[in-house]
């Protein structure tokens, strides 16, 4: 598949972009130092351990971090695409090079020998291992560093370990069952293999790490949005409680984030403004990508943006599910995020939601458009969901309307929400979550925590018209073959 694309896109120039990839992918980020170096200097020189923390953030957008080396292997945003396909809100309509077919056809999620399972597993456990190195260098899991700089780094490292374990729970467990054994827990560097812990034990670790992180980051002023600050740690904790069904805690934490005033909702203009700038006030967490970083063909933008020189332009077309698009009302600016032209190969592609500002088809070669990991709109929607789930329909309506004011064309259009209550209100919140966060990897989390269903409209290449419950095995990845082969405490019997 890769060779075909190289031939199509320009021979020698493309080889120059990809030729040394395999050797490069085996190397840790240059900012990431050895355990011995970090331990030796951390106590008196926070800059050393800060370099290791920077290396962890680099893993989130670096290619090959899932160990596959494929053109779908580029950090967190790669798994956002995996999850969006599993919800069926993201449709594969043209497949010239074959990327994602094993996910969209549910082969990977039902056969542990497929590489996508290994990618998910390896990426998030690589984050865990890297965070463990930093935590250990700062004194270990129970340490509270005296230097503010080290305290802040400890908070970030614990938040990142929690982030990785949280996503592992979502990708590897069909639904939240506290007593089910799901994942090995590793909290020290280079730990020997262990067996699976229960979901309760994994979630207890996530909550503990994030609680510590929130405390440690109270006075932290981050230098860039790729770093986890206190509100990002709180958001991760809110997602965690929601996944556990503890909506009371979720409601409290999301309200704190909204009321902090640190972020403002993406407005009507920004909603069709490309989602390409980390400085956007509504972005809570993201990466500022520059030419120096060197991302190109293998990137989220390459897979999703027709204005980037890569697969979305060249023939692996990813668009909104037709049935979801049909549910967006005509007075919603988000309907304009997608090309509505059934005669075009780009029909329902997000050409007005995600795009390189130059707007040249296939034009962006090296990625300078930024990655979004989290937006404050998520907190409004999650607060609405948590409020409705706890019987506080008034607060749910208020949060939902605050978002819709910035999405519907005319003043007062949002007032239809006032007539909704109970399950009808919950259903509307879920629909708005699907529309607002399309292509951002978050609908999968909502699908699982609300026990909803997927449905495939008529513009998918496979399984058209199929409906799946959230706990269907097709929607969850498996412990990969390599882990089962190399870890004597895990077998394939209960995978």
GROMACS .gro file of C-alpha atoms in nm:
model
  495
    1UNK     CA    1   0.000   0.000   0.000
    2UNK     CA    2   0.278   0.245   0.093
    3UNK     CA    3   0.461   0.178  -0.233
    4UNK     CA    4   0.151   0.259  -0.435
    5UNK     CA    5   0.111   0.594  -0.267
    6UNK     CA    6   0.477   0.677  -0.310
    7UNK     CA    7   0.443   0.612  -0.681
    8UNK     CA    8   0.133   0.829  -0.705
    9UNK     CA    9   0.265   1.122  -0.506
   10UNK     CA   10   0.600   1.164  -0.666
   11UNK     CA   11   0.875   0.905  -0.644
   12UNK     CA   12   1.204   1.037  -0.517
   13UNK     CA   13   1.057   1.329  -0.324
   14UNK     CA   14   0.837   1.097  -0.122
   15UNK     CA   15   1.122   0.854  -0.061
   16UNK     CA   16   1.313   1.146   0.085
   17UNK     CA   17   1.033   1.192   0.333
   18UNK     CA   18   1.000   0.828   0.437
   19UNK     CA   19   1.327   0.650   0.355
   20UNK     CA   20   1.496   0.661   0.695
   21UNK     CA   21   1.174   0.612   0.891
   22UNK     CA   22   1.227   0.263   1.031
   23UNK     CA   23   1.559   0.341   1.194
   24UNK     CA   24   1.428   0.669   1.332
   25UNK     CA   25   1.120   0.510   1.485
   26UNK     CA   26   1.326   0.292   1.717
   27UNK     CA   27   1.483   0.592   1.888
   28UNK     CA   28   1.339   0.765   2.194
   29UNK     CA   29   1.265   1.137   2.156
   30UNK     CA   30   1.588   1.335   2.185
   31UNK     CA   31   1.451   1.516   2.489
   32UNK     CA   32   1.408   1.185   2.677
   33UNK     CA   33   1.711   1.106   2.893
   34UNK     CA   34   1.809   0.778   3.056
   35UNK     CA   35   1.681   0.687   3.400
   36UNK     CA   36   2.030   0.722   3.549
   37UNK     CA   37   2.081   1.070   3.405
   38UNK     CA   38   1.747   1.191   3.533
   39UNK     CA   39   1.791   1.046   3.882
   40UNK     CA   40   2.136   1.196   3.917
   41UNK     CA   41   2.032   1.550   3.833
   42UNK     CA   42   1.663   1.578   3.921
   43UNK     CA   43   1.695   1.683   4.283
   44UNK     CA   44   1.883   2.005   4.215
   45UNK     CA   45   1.830   2.066   3.844
   46UNK     CA   46   1.464   2.050   3.739
   47UNK     CA   47   1.559   2.126   3.378
   48UNK     CA   48   1.692   1.772   3.340
   49UNK     CA   49   1.373   1.596   3.441
   50UNK     CA   50   1.174   1.862   3.254
   51UNK     CA   51   1.345   1.738   2.938
   52UNK     CA   52   1.213   1.390   3.004
   53UNK     CA   53   0.864   1.530   3.058
   54UNK     CA   54   0.893   1.707   2.725
   55UNK     CA   55   0.982   1.372   2.569
   56UNK     CA   56   0.655   1.223   2.697
   57UNK     CA   57   0.456   1.499   2.530
   58UNK     CA   58   0.648   1.435   2.208
   59UNK     CA   59   0.527   1.073   2.211
   60UNK     CA   60   0.172   1.205   2.171
   61UNK     CA   61   0.238   1.320   1.814
   62UNK     CA   62   0.549   1.131   1.710
   63UNK     CA   63   0.516   0.874   1.432
   64UNK     CA   64   0.579   0.506   1.502
   65UNK     CA   65   0.500   0.521   1.873
   66UNK     CA   66   0.260   0.230   1.831
   67UNK     CA   67   0.541   0.014   1.700
   68UNK     CA   68   0.376  -0.057   1.369
   69UNK     CA   69   0.554   0.195   1.150
   70UNK     CA   70   0.246   0.221   0.929
   71UNK     CA   71   0.092   0.540   0.803
   72UNK     CA   72  -0.181   0.516   1.065
   73UNK     CA   73   0.071   0.520   1.353
   74UNK     CA   74   0.120   0.876   1.478
   75UNK     CA   75   0.028   0.903   1.845
   76UNK     CA   76  -0.294   1.005   2.014
   77UNK     CA   77  -0.462   1.143   1.705
   78UNK     CA   78  -0.416   0.806   1.535
   79UNK     CA   79  -0.625   0.639   1.803
   80UNK     CA   80  -0.881   0.917   1.778
   81UNK     CA   81  -0.934   0.800   1.419
   82UNK     CA   82  -0.958   0.436   1.531
   83UNK     CA   83  -1.227   0.524   1.784
   84UNK     CA   84  -1.419   0.753   1.547
   85UNK     CA   85  -1.439   0.470   1.294
   86UNK     CA   86  -1.567   0.233   1.563
   87UNK     CA   87  -1.852   0.473   1.647
   88UNK     CA   88  -1.946   0.468   1.275
   89UNK     CA   89  -1.983   0.848   1.281
   90UNK     CA   90  -1.666   0.851   1.069
   91UNK     CA   91  -1.725   0.676   0.738
   92UNK     CA   92  -1.465   0.537   0.501
   93UNK     CA   93  -1.612   0.600   0.154
   94UNK     CA   94  -1.311   0.547  -0.074
   95UNK     CA   95  -1.022   0.314   0.008
   96UNK     CA   96  -0.742   0.331  -0.248
   97UNK     CA   97  -0.458   0.233  -0.014
   98UNK     CA   98  -0.626   0.016   0.247
   99UNK     CA   99  -0.554   0.209   0.566
  100UNK     CA  100  -0.814   0.146   0.839
  101UNK     CA  101  -1.000  -0.127   0.650
  102UNK     CA  102  -0.928  -0.382   0.923
  103UNK     CA  103  -1.079  -0.143   1.178
  104UNK     CA  104  -1.384  -0.041   0.974
  105UNK     CA  105  -1.453  -0.407   0.892
  106UNK     CA  106  -1.406  -0.510   1.258
  107UNK     CA  107  -1.129  -0.755   1.176
  108UNK     CA  108  -0.875  -0.599   1.410
  109UNK     CA  109  -1.111  -0.583   1.706
  110UNK     CA  110  -1.214  -0.948   1.676
  111UNK     CA  111  -0.872  -1.103   1.610
  112UNK     CA  112  -0.589  -1.039   1.856
  113UNK     CA  113  -0.325  -1.117   1.592
  114UNK     CA  114  -0.400  -0.796   1.401
  115UNK     CA  115  -0.146  -0.520   1.451
  116UNK     CA  116  -0.390  -0.249   1.552
  117UNK     CA  117  -0.432  -0.418   1.891
  118UNK     CA  118  -0.056  -0.403   1.941
  119UNK     CA  119  -0.044  -0.037   1.837
  120UNK     CA  120  -0.301   0.067   2.097
  121UNK     CA  121  -0.134  -0.144   2.365
  122UNK     CA  122   0.223  -0.037   2.289
  123UNK     CA  123   0.154   0.336   2.258
  124UNK     CA  124  -0.029   0.376   2.588
  125UNK     CA  125   0.205   0.147   2.782
  126UNK     CA  126   0.497   0.338   2.636
  127UNK     CA  127   0.346   0.652   2.789
  128UNK     CA  128   0.307   0.462   3.118
  129UNK     CA  129   0.668   0.347   3.116
  130UNK     CA  130   0.796   0.695   3.035
  131UNK     CA  131   0.587   0.852   3.310
  132UNK     CA  132   0.709   0.589   3.556
  133UNK     CA  133   1.069   0.687   3.480
  134UNK     CA  134   0.998   1.050   3.562
  135UNK     CA  135   0.802   0.967   3.876
  136UNK     CA  136   1.077   0.736   3.995
  137UNK     CA  137   1.344   0.999   3.931
  138UNK     CA  138   1.150   1.245   4.147
  139UNK     CA  139   1.137   1.007   4.441
  140UNK     CA  140   0.873   0.752   4.353
  141UNK     CA  141   0.496   0.727   4.372
  142UNK     CA  142   0.461   0.853   4.728
  143UNK     CA  143   0.707   1.141   4.701
  144UNK     CA  144   0.606   1.507   4.715
  145UNK     CA  145   0.900   1.703   4.570
  146UNK     CA  146   1.008   2.014   4.759
  147UNK     CA  147   1.107   2.223   4.458
  148UNK     CA  148   0.803   2.374   4.288
  149UNK     CA  149   0.944   2.291   3.945
  150UNK     CA  150   0.979   1.924   4.036
  151UNK     CA  151   0.638   1.922   4.205
  152UNK     CA  152   0.483   2.047   3.882
  153UNK     CA  153   0.667   1.787   3.678
  154UNK     CA  154   0.551   1.514   3.914
  155UNK     CA  155   0.194   1.635   3.866
  156UNK     CA  156   0.228   1.625   3.490
  157UNK     CA  157   0.386   1.279   3.493
  158UNK     CA  158   0.108   1.136   3.709
  159UNK     CA  159  -0.154   1.297   3.488
  160UNK     CA  160   0.003   1.144   3.180
  161UNK     CA  161   0.020   0.800   3.339
  162UNK     CA  162  -0.347   0.835   3.428
  163UNK     CA  163  -0.429   0.952   3.075
  164UNK     CA  164  -0.268   0.639   2.932
  165UNK     CA  165  -0.440   0.399   3.170
  166UNK     CA  166  -0.774   0.572   3.114
  167UNK     CA  167  -0.757   0.526   2.738
  168UNK     CA  168  -0.647   0.165   2.786
  169UNK     CA  169  -0.959   0.100   2.994
  170UNK     CA  170  -1.176   0.249   2.722
  171UNK     CA  171  -1.015   0.062   2.435
  172UNK     CA  172  -0.973  -0.271   2.617
  173UNK     CA  173  -1.290  -0.314   2.827
  174UNK     CA  174  -1.633  -0.349   2.670
  175UNK     CA  175  -1.812  -0.170   2.952
  176UNK     CA  176  -1.727  -0.070   3.308
  177UNK     CA  177  -1.733  -0.376   3.531
  178UNK     CA  178  -1.531  -0.312   3.849
  179UNK     CA  179  -1.460  -0.677   3.922
  180UNK     CA  180  -1.344  -0.774   3.572
  181UNK     CA  181  -0.971  -0.826   3.529
  182UNK     CA  182  -0.865  -0.608   3.238
  183UNK     CA  183  -0.506  -0.473   3.241
  184UNK     CA  184  -0.165  -0.517   3.404
  185UNK     CA  185  -0.065  -0.229   3.631
  186UNK     CA  186   0.295  -0.105   3.622
  187UNK     CA  187   0.389   0.186   3.849
  188UNK     CA  188   0.768   0.148   3.868
  189UNK     CA  189   1.022   0.146   3.585
  190UNK     CA  190   1.121  -0.185   3.429
  191UNK     CA  191   0.881  -0.387   3.639
  192UNK     CA  192   0.867  -0.759   3.557
  193UNK     CA  193   0.557  -0.888   3.385
  194UNK     CA  194   0.242  -0.908   3.594
  195UNK     CA  195  -0.109  -1.036   3.537
  196UNK     CA  196  -0.425  -0.838   3.486
  197UNK     CA  197  -0.569  -0.621   3.761
  198UNK     CA  198  -0.939  -0.555   3.802
  199UNK     CA  199  -1.104  -0.251   3.650
  200UNK     CA  200  -1.160  -0.120   4.003
  201UNK     CA  201  -0.787  -0.137   4.076
  202UNK     CA  202  -0.697   0.034   3.748
  203UNK     CA  203  -0.953   0.308   3.799
  204UNK     CA  204  -0.841   0.355   4.159
  205UNK     CA  205  -0.489   0.421   4.029
  206UNK     CA  206  -0.619   0.666   3.768
  207UNK     CA  207  -0.820   0.858   4.027
  208UNK     CA  208  -0.527   0.862   4.270
  209UNK     CA  209  -0.284   0.985   4.005
  210UNK     CA  210  -0.518   1.259   3.886
  211UNK     CA  211  -0.603   1.368   4.238
  212UNK     CA  212  -0.232   1.405   4.310
  213UNK     CA  213  -0.180   1.582   3.978
  214UNK     CA  214  -0.454   1.837   4.049
  215UNK     CA  215  -0.297   1.912   4.385
  216UNK     CA  216   0.058   1.934   4.249
  217UNK     CA  217  -0.041   2.158   3.958
  218UNK     CA  218  -0.228   2.419   4.160
  219UNK     CA  219   0.040   2.686   4.107
  220UNK     CA  220   0.165   2.561   3.770
  221UNK     CA  221   0.160   2.810   3.481
  222UNK     CA  222   0.233   2.613   3.167
  223UNK     CA  223   0.447   2.752   2.890
  224UNK     CA  224   0.251   2.584   2.610
  225UNK     CA  225  -0.079   2.401   2.564
  226UNK     CA  226   0.088   2.066   2.497
  227UNK     CA  227   0.155   2.050   2.872
  228UNK     CA  228  -0.104   1.925   3.121
  229UNK     CA  229  -0.217   2.196   3.362
  230UNK     CA  230  -0.461   2.169   3.650
  231UNK     CA  231  -0.774   2.209   3.439
  232UNK     CA  232  -0.662   1.943   3.192
  233UNK     CA  233  -0.597   1.706   3.483
  234UNK     CA  234  -0.942   1.789   3.617
  235UNK     CA  235  -1.096   1.715   3.278
  236UNK     CA  236  -0.926   1.376   3.267
  237UNK     CA  237  -1.064   1.306   3.615
  238UNK     CA  238  -1.412   1.412   3.504
  239UNK     CA  239  -1.394   1.169   3.212
  240UNK     CA  240  -1.276   0.898   3.450
  241UNK     CA  241  -1.563   0.947   3.695
  242UNK     CA  242  -1.812   0.955   3.407
  243UNK     CA  243  -1.677   0.624   3.273
  244UNK     CA  244  -1.730   0.479   3.622
  245UNK     CA  245  -2.086   0.611   3.635
  246UNK     CA  246  -2.009   0.862   3.910
  247UNK     CA  247  -2.190   1.153   3.752
  248UNK     CA  248  -2.212   1.355   4.073
  249UNK     CA  249  -1.833   1.395   4.079
  250UNK     CA  250  -1.831   1.456   3.704
  251UNK     CA  251  -2.083   1.736   3.737
  252UNK     CA  252  -1.883   1.911   4.010
  253UNK     CA  253  -1.549   1.893   3.830
  254UNK     CA  254  -1.677   2.003   3.490
  255UNK     CA  255  -1.847   2.302   3.652
  256UNK     CA  256  -1.517   2.399   3.813
  257UNK     CA  257  -1.343   2.393   3.475
  258UNK     CA  258  -1.614   2.594   3.301
  259UNK     CA  259  -1.630   2.850   3.582
  260UNK     CA  260  -1.251   2.889   3.598
  261UNK     CA  261  -1.270   3.129   3.305
  262UNK     CA  262  -0.949   2.991   3.153
  263UNK     CA  263  -1.119   2.893   2.828
  264UNK     CA  264  -1.406   3.019   2.612
  265UNK     CA  265  -1.622   2.822   2.376
  266UNK     CA  266  -1.526   2.812   2.010
  267UNK     CA  267  -1.756   3.070   1.853
  268UNK     CA  268  -1.960   3.052   1.533
  269UNK     CA  269  -1.678   3.187   1.320
  270UNK     CA  270  -1.416   2.959   1.473
  271UNK     CA  271  -1.649   2.659   1.427
  272UNK     CA  272  -1.574   2.672   1.055
  273UNK     CA  273  -1.228   2.822   1.095
  274UNK     CA  274  -1.017   2.515   1.037
  275UNK     CA  275  -0.953   2.385   1.391
  276UNK     CA  276  -0.587   2.435   1.311
  277UNK     CA  277  -0.450   2.675   1.575
  278UNK     CA  278  -0.362   2.572   1.929
  279UNK     CA  279  -0.396   2.935   2.040
  280UNK     CA  280  -0.774   2.916   1.990
  281UNK     CA  281  -0.923   3.014   2.330
  282UNK     CA  282  -1.156   2.714   2.331
  283UNK     CA  283  -0.870   2.464   2.311
  284UNK     CA  284  -0.768   2.323   2.649
  285UNK     CA  285  -0.492   2.086   2.538
  286UNK     CA  286  -0.311   2.054   2.208
  287UNK     CA  287   0.020   2.055   2.023
  288UNK     CA  288   0.175   2.344   1.832
  289UNK     CA  289   0.317   2.175   1.523
  290UNK     CA  290   0.593   2.346   1.326
  291UNK     CA  291   0.814   2.274   1.027
  292UNK     CA  292   1.096   2.182   1.264
  293UNK     CA  293   0.897   1.885   1.396
  294UNK     CA  294   0.886   1.738   1.047
  295UNK     CA  295   0.545   1.569   1.035
  296UNK     CA  296   0.422   1.519   0.682
  297UNK     CA  297   0.260   1.226   0.504
  298UNK     CA  298   0.219   1.024   0.824
  299UNK     CA  299  -0.003   1.243   1.038
  300UNK     CA  300  -0.361   1.302   1.147
  301UNK     CA  301  -0.385   1.596   0.909
  302UNK     CA  302  -0.263   1.373   0.628
  303UNK     CA  303  -0.535   1.121   0.699
  304UNK     CA  304  -0.818   1.374   0.751
  305UNK     CA  305  -0.753   1.695   0.558
  306UNK     CA  306  -0.801   1.724   0.182
  307UNK     CA  307  -0.575   2.030   0.183
  308UNK     CA  308  -0.280   1.826   0.308
  309UNK     CA  309  -0.056   1.620   0.078
  310UNK     CA  310  -0.150   1.271   0.189
  311UNK     CA  311  -0.427   1.011   0.203
  312UNK     CA  312  -0.745   1.214   0.246
  313UNK     CA  313  -0.652   1.398  -0.072
  314UNK     CA  314  -0.507   1.099  -0.258
  315UNK     CA  315  -0.786   0.848  -0.212
  316UNK     CA  316  -0.855   0.713   0.138
  317UNK     CA  317  -1.162   0.927   0.192
  318UNK     CA  318  -1.301   0.982   0.543
  319UNK     CA  319  -1.627   1.171   0.585
  320UNK     CA  320  -1.924   1.213   0.817
  321UNK     CA  321  -2.174   0.931   0.831
  322UNK     CA  322  -2.468   1.025   0.608
  323UNK     CA  323  -2.730   0.942   0.871
  324UNK     CA  324  -2.561   1.168   1.126
  325UNK     CA  325  -2.529   1.452   0.876
  326UNK     CA  326  -2.901   1.427   0.807
  327UNK     CA  327  -2.972   1.489   1.176
  328UNK     CA  328  -2.795   1.828   1.177
  329UNK     CA  329  -3.058   2.102   1.131
  330UNK     CA  330  -3.021   2.354   0.851
  331UNK     CA  331  -2.982   2.642   1.098
  332UNK     CA  332  -2.673   2.483   1.258
  333UNK     CA  333  -2.339   2.628   1.142
  334UNK     CA  334  -2.181   2.288   1.192
  335UNK     CA  335  -2.372   2.154   0.892
  336UNK     CA  336  -2.149   2.381   0.687
  337UNK     CA  337  -1.837   2.207   0.820
  338UNK     CA  338  -1.897   1.932   0.565
  339UNK     CA  339  -1.918   1.945   0.186
  340UNK     CA  340  -2.278   1.866   0.092
  341UNK     CA  341  -2.240   1.764  -0.271
  342UNK     CA  342  -2.330   1.406  -0.355
  343UNK     CA  343  -2.166   1.442  -0.698
  344UNK     CA  344  -1.825   1.506  -0.540
  345UNK     CA  345  -1.576   1.244  -0.423
  346UNK     CA  346  -1.540   1.467  -0.116
  347UNK     CA  347  -1.910   1.449  -0.029
  348UNK     CA  348  -1.946   1.503   0.348
  349UNK     CA  349  -1.569   1.546   0.395
  350UNK     CA  350  -1.486   1.795   0.675
  351UNK     CA  351  -1.336   2.051   0.438
  352UNK     CA  352  -1.478   2.341   0.643
  353UNK     CA  353  -1.400   2.198   0.988
  354UNK     CA  354  -1.040   2.079   0.954
  355UNK     CA  355  -0.822   2.248   0.695
  356UNK     CA  356  -0.487   2.401   0.624
  357UNK     CA  357  -0.547   2.780   0.596
  358UNK     CA  358  -0.394   2.799   0.250
  359UNK     CA  359  -0.681   2.588   0.114
  360UNK     CA  360  -0.482   2.427  -0.168
  361UNK     CA  361  -0.598   2.071  -0.236
  362UNK     CA  362  -0.308   1.842  -0.143
  363UNK     CA  363  -0.100   2.151  -0.068
  364UNK     CA  364   0.033   2.122   0.288
  365UNK     CA  365   0.346   1.905   0.276
  366UNK     CA  366   0.498   1.958   0.620
  367UNK     CA  367   0.244   1.994   0.897
  368UNK     CA  368   0.214   2.335   1.060
  369UNK     CA  369  -0.154   2.304   1.143
  370UNK     CA  370  -0.192   2.208   1.509
  371UNK     CA  371  -0.332   1.906   1.692
  372UNK     CA  372  -0.625   1.947   1.929
  373UNK     CA  373  -0.646   1.699   2.217
  374UNK     CA  374  -0.919   1.860   2.426
  375UNK     CA  375  -1.164   2.151   2.403
  376UNK     CA  376  -1.374   2.324   2.667
  377UNK     CA  377  -1.686   2.236   2.464
  378UNK     CA  378  -1.631   1.881   2.590
  379UNK     CA  379  -1.674   2.004   2.944
  380UNK     CA  380  -2.002   2.181   2.863
  381UNK     CA  381  -2.136   1.865   2.704
  382UNK     CA  382  -2.007   1.640   2.980
  383UNK     CA  383  -2.153   1.874   3.244
  384UNK     CA  384  -2.486   1.863   3.063
  385UNK     CA  385  -2.471   1.482   3.049
  386UNK     CA  386  -2.377   1.451   3.415
  387UNK     CA  387  -2.649   1.696   3.520
  388UNK     CA  388  -2.916   1.511   3.325
  389UNK     CA  389  -2.794   1.176   3.459
  390UNK     CA  390  -2.828   1.304   3.817
  391UNK     CA  391  -3.177   1.445   3.758
  392UNK     CA  392  -3.075   1.809   3.733
  393UNK     CA  393  -3.241   1.881   3.400
  394UNK     CA  394  -3.227   2.256   3.452
  395UNK     CA  395  -2.846   2.260   3.473
  396UNK     CA  396  -2.824   2.019   3.181
  397UNK     CA  397  -3.036   2.247   2.964
  398UNK     CA  398  -2.832   2.551   3.069
  399UNK     CA  399  -2.500   2.393   2.971
  400UNK     CA  400  -2.633   2.258   2.643
  401UNK     CA  401  -2.788   2.591   2.548
  402UNK     CA  402  -2.462   2.773   2.624
  403UNK     CA  403  -2.302   2.566   2.349
  404UNK     CA  404  -2.592   2.587   2.105
  405UNK     CA  405  -2.598   2.967   2.122
  406UNK     CA  406  -2.264   2.948   1.943
  407UNK     CA  407  -2.381   2.689   1.690
  408UNK     CA  408  -2.734   2.788   1.581
  409UNK     CA  409  -2.776   3.081   1.345
  410UNK     CA  410  -3.054   3.283   1.507
  411UNK     CA  411  -3.096   3.413   1.864
  412UNK     CA  412  -3.344   3.195   2.046
  413UNK     CA  413  -3.302   2.890   1.821
  414UNK     CA  414  -3.151   2.708   2.117
  415UNK     CA  415  -3.471   2.740   2.323
  416UNK     CA  416  -3.611   2.414   2.185
  417UNK     CA  417  -3.400   2.252   2.458
  418UNK     CA  418  -3.635   2.394   2.725
  419UNK     CA  419  -3.900   2.138   2.628
  420UNK     CA  420  -3.665   1.844   2.682
  421UNK     CA  421  -3.629   1.640   2.999
  422UNK     CA  422  -3.535   1.292   3.114
  423UNK     CA  423  -3.426   1.049   2.844
  424UNK     CA  424  -3.516   1.289   2.564
  425UNK     CA  425  -3.271   1.539   2.710
  426UNK     CA  426  -3.003   1.272   2.749
  427UNK     CA  427  -3.055   1.168   2.388
  428UNK     CA  428  -3.018   1.526   2.267
  429UNK     CA  429  -2.698   1.574   2.465
  430UNK     CA  430  -2.554   1.259   2.311
  431UNK     CA  431  -2.651   1.375   1.962
  432UNK     CA  432  -2.491   1.715   2.021
  433UNK     CA  433  -2.178   1.540   2.148
  434UNK     CA  434  -2.159   1.343   1.824
  435UNK     CA  435  -2.203   1.654   1.610
  436UNK     CA  436  -1.978   1.889   1.806
  437UNK     CA  437  -1.689   1.648   1.860
  438UNK     CA  438  -1.700   1.470   1.525
  439UNK     CA  439  -1.349   1.377   1.415
  440UNK     CA  440  -1.197   1.453   1.756
  441UNK     CA  441  -1.199   1.106   1.908
  442UNK     CA  442  -1.438   1.175   2.196
  443UNK     CA  443  -1.767   1.025   2.077
  444UNK     CA  444  -1.630   0.676   2.145
  445UNK     CA  445  -1.596   0.766   2.514
  446UNK     CA  446  -1.955   0.893   2.521
  447UNK     CA  447  -2.081   0.584   2.338
  448UNK     CA  448  -1.936   0.356   2.603
  449UNK     CA  449  -2.026   0.549   2.915
  450UNK     CA  450  -2.388   0.606   2.804
  451UNK     CA  451  -2.443   0.250   2.673
  452UNK     CA  452  -2.554   0.381   2.336
  453UNK     CA  453  -2.557   0.215   1.995
  454UNK     CA  454  -2.378   0.270   1.666
  455UNK     CA  455  -2.548   0.285   1.329
  456UNK     CA  456  -2.394   0.288   0.982
  457UNK     CA  457  -2.553   0.500   0.714
  458UNK     CA  458  -2.542   0.421   0.345
  459UNK     CA  459  -2.209   0.590   0.268
  460UNK     CA  460  -1.983   0.333   0.440
  461UNK     CA  461  -1.789   0.072   0.244
  462UNK     CA  462  -1.887  -0.208   0.482
  463UNK     CA  463  -2.160  -0.310   0.728
  464UNK     CA  464  -2.409  -0.058   0.589
  465UNK     CA  465  -2.720  -0.037   0.805
  466UNK     CA  466  -2.565  -0.236   1.089
  467UNK     CA  467  -2.643  -0.142   1.450
  468UNK     CA  468  -2.413  -0.239   1.736
  469UNK     CA  469  -2.453  -0.203   2.110
  470UNK     CA  470  -2.168  -0.027   2.291
  471UNK     CA  471  -2.055  -0.351   2.457
  472UNK     CA  472  -2.037  -0.545   2.131
  473UNK     CA  473  -1.692  -0.714   2.103
  474UNK     CA  474  -1.647  -0.552   1.763
  475UNK     CA  475  -1.611  -0.212   1.931
  476UNK     CA  476  -1.328  -0.299   2.170
  477UNK     CA  477  -0.966  -0.392   2.101
  478UNK     CA  478  -0.799  -0.706   2.237
  479UNK     CA  479  -0.481  -0.774   2.429
  480UNK     CA  480  -0.236  -0.827   2.142
  481UNK     CA  481  -0.077  -1.154   2.047
  482UNK     CA  482   0.273  -1.030   2.135
  483UNK     CA  483   0.171  -0.951   2.494
  484UNK     CA  484   0.013  -1.293   2.537
  485UNK     CA  485   0.323  -1.461   2.394
  486UNK     CA  486   0.567  -1.265   2.611
  487UNK     CA  487   0.374  -1.230   2.937
  488UNK     CA  488   0.328  -1.570   3.106
  489UNK     CA  489   0.063  -1.422   3.339
  490UNK     CA  490  -0.178  -1.342   3.053
  491UNK     CA  491  -0.333  -1.593   2.816
  492UNK     CA  492  -0.582  -1.578   2.532
  493UNK     CA  493  -0.861  -1.763   2.713
  494UNK     CA  494  -1.036  -1.452   2.846
  495UNK     CA  495  -0.916  -1.197   2.592
   0.00000   0.00000   0.00000
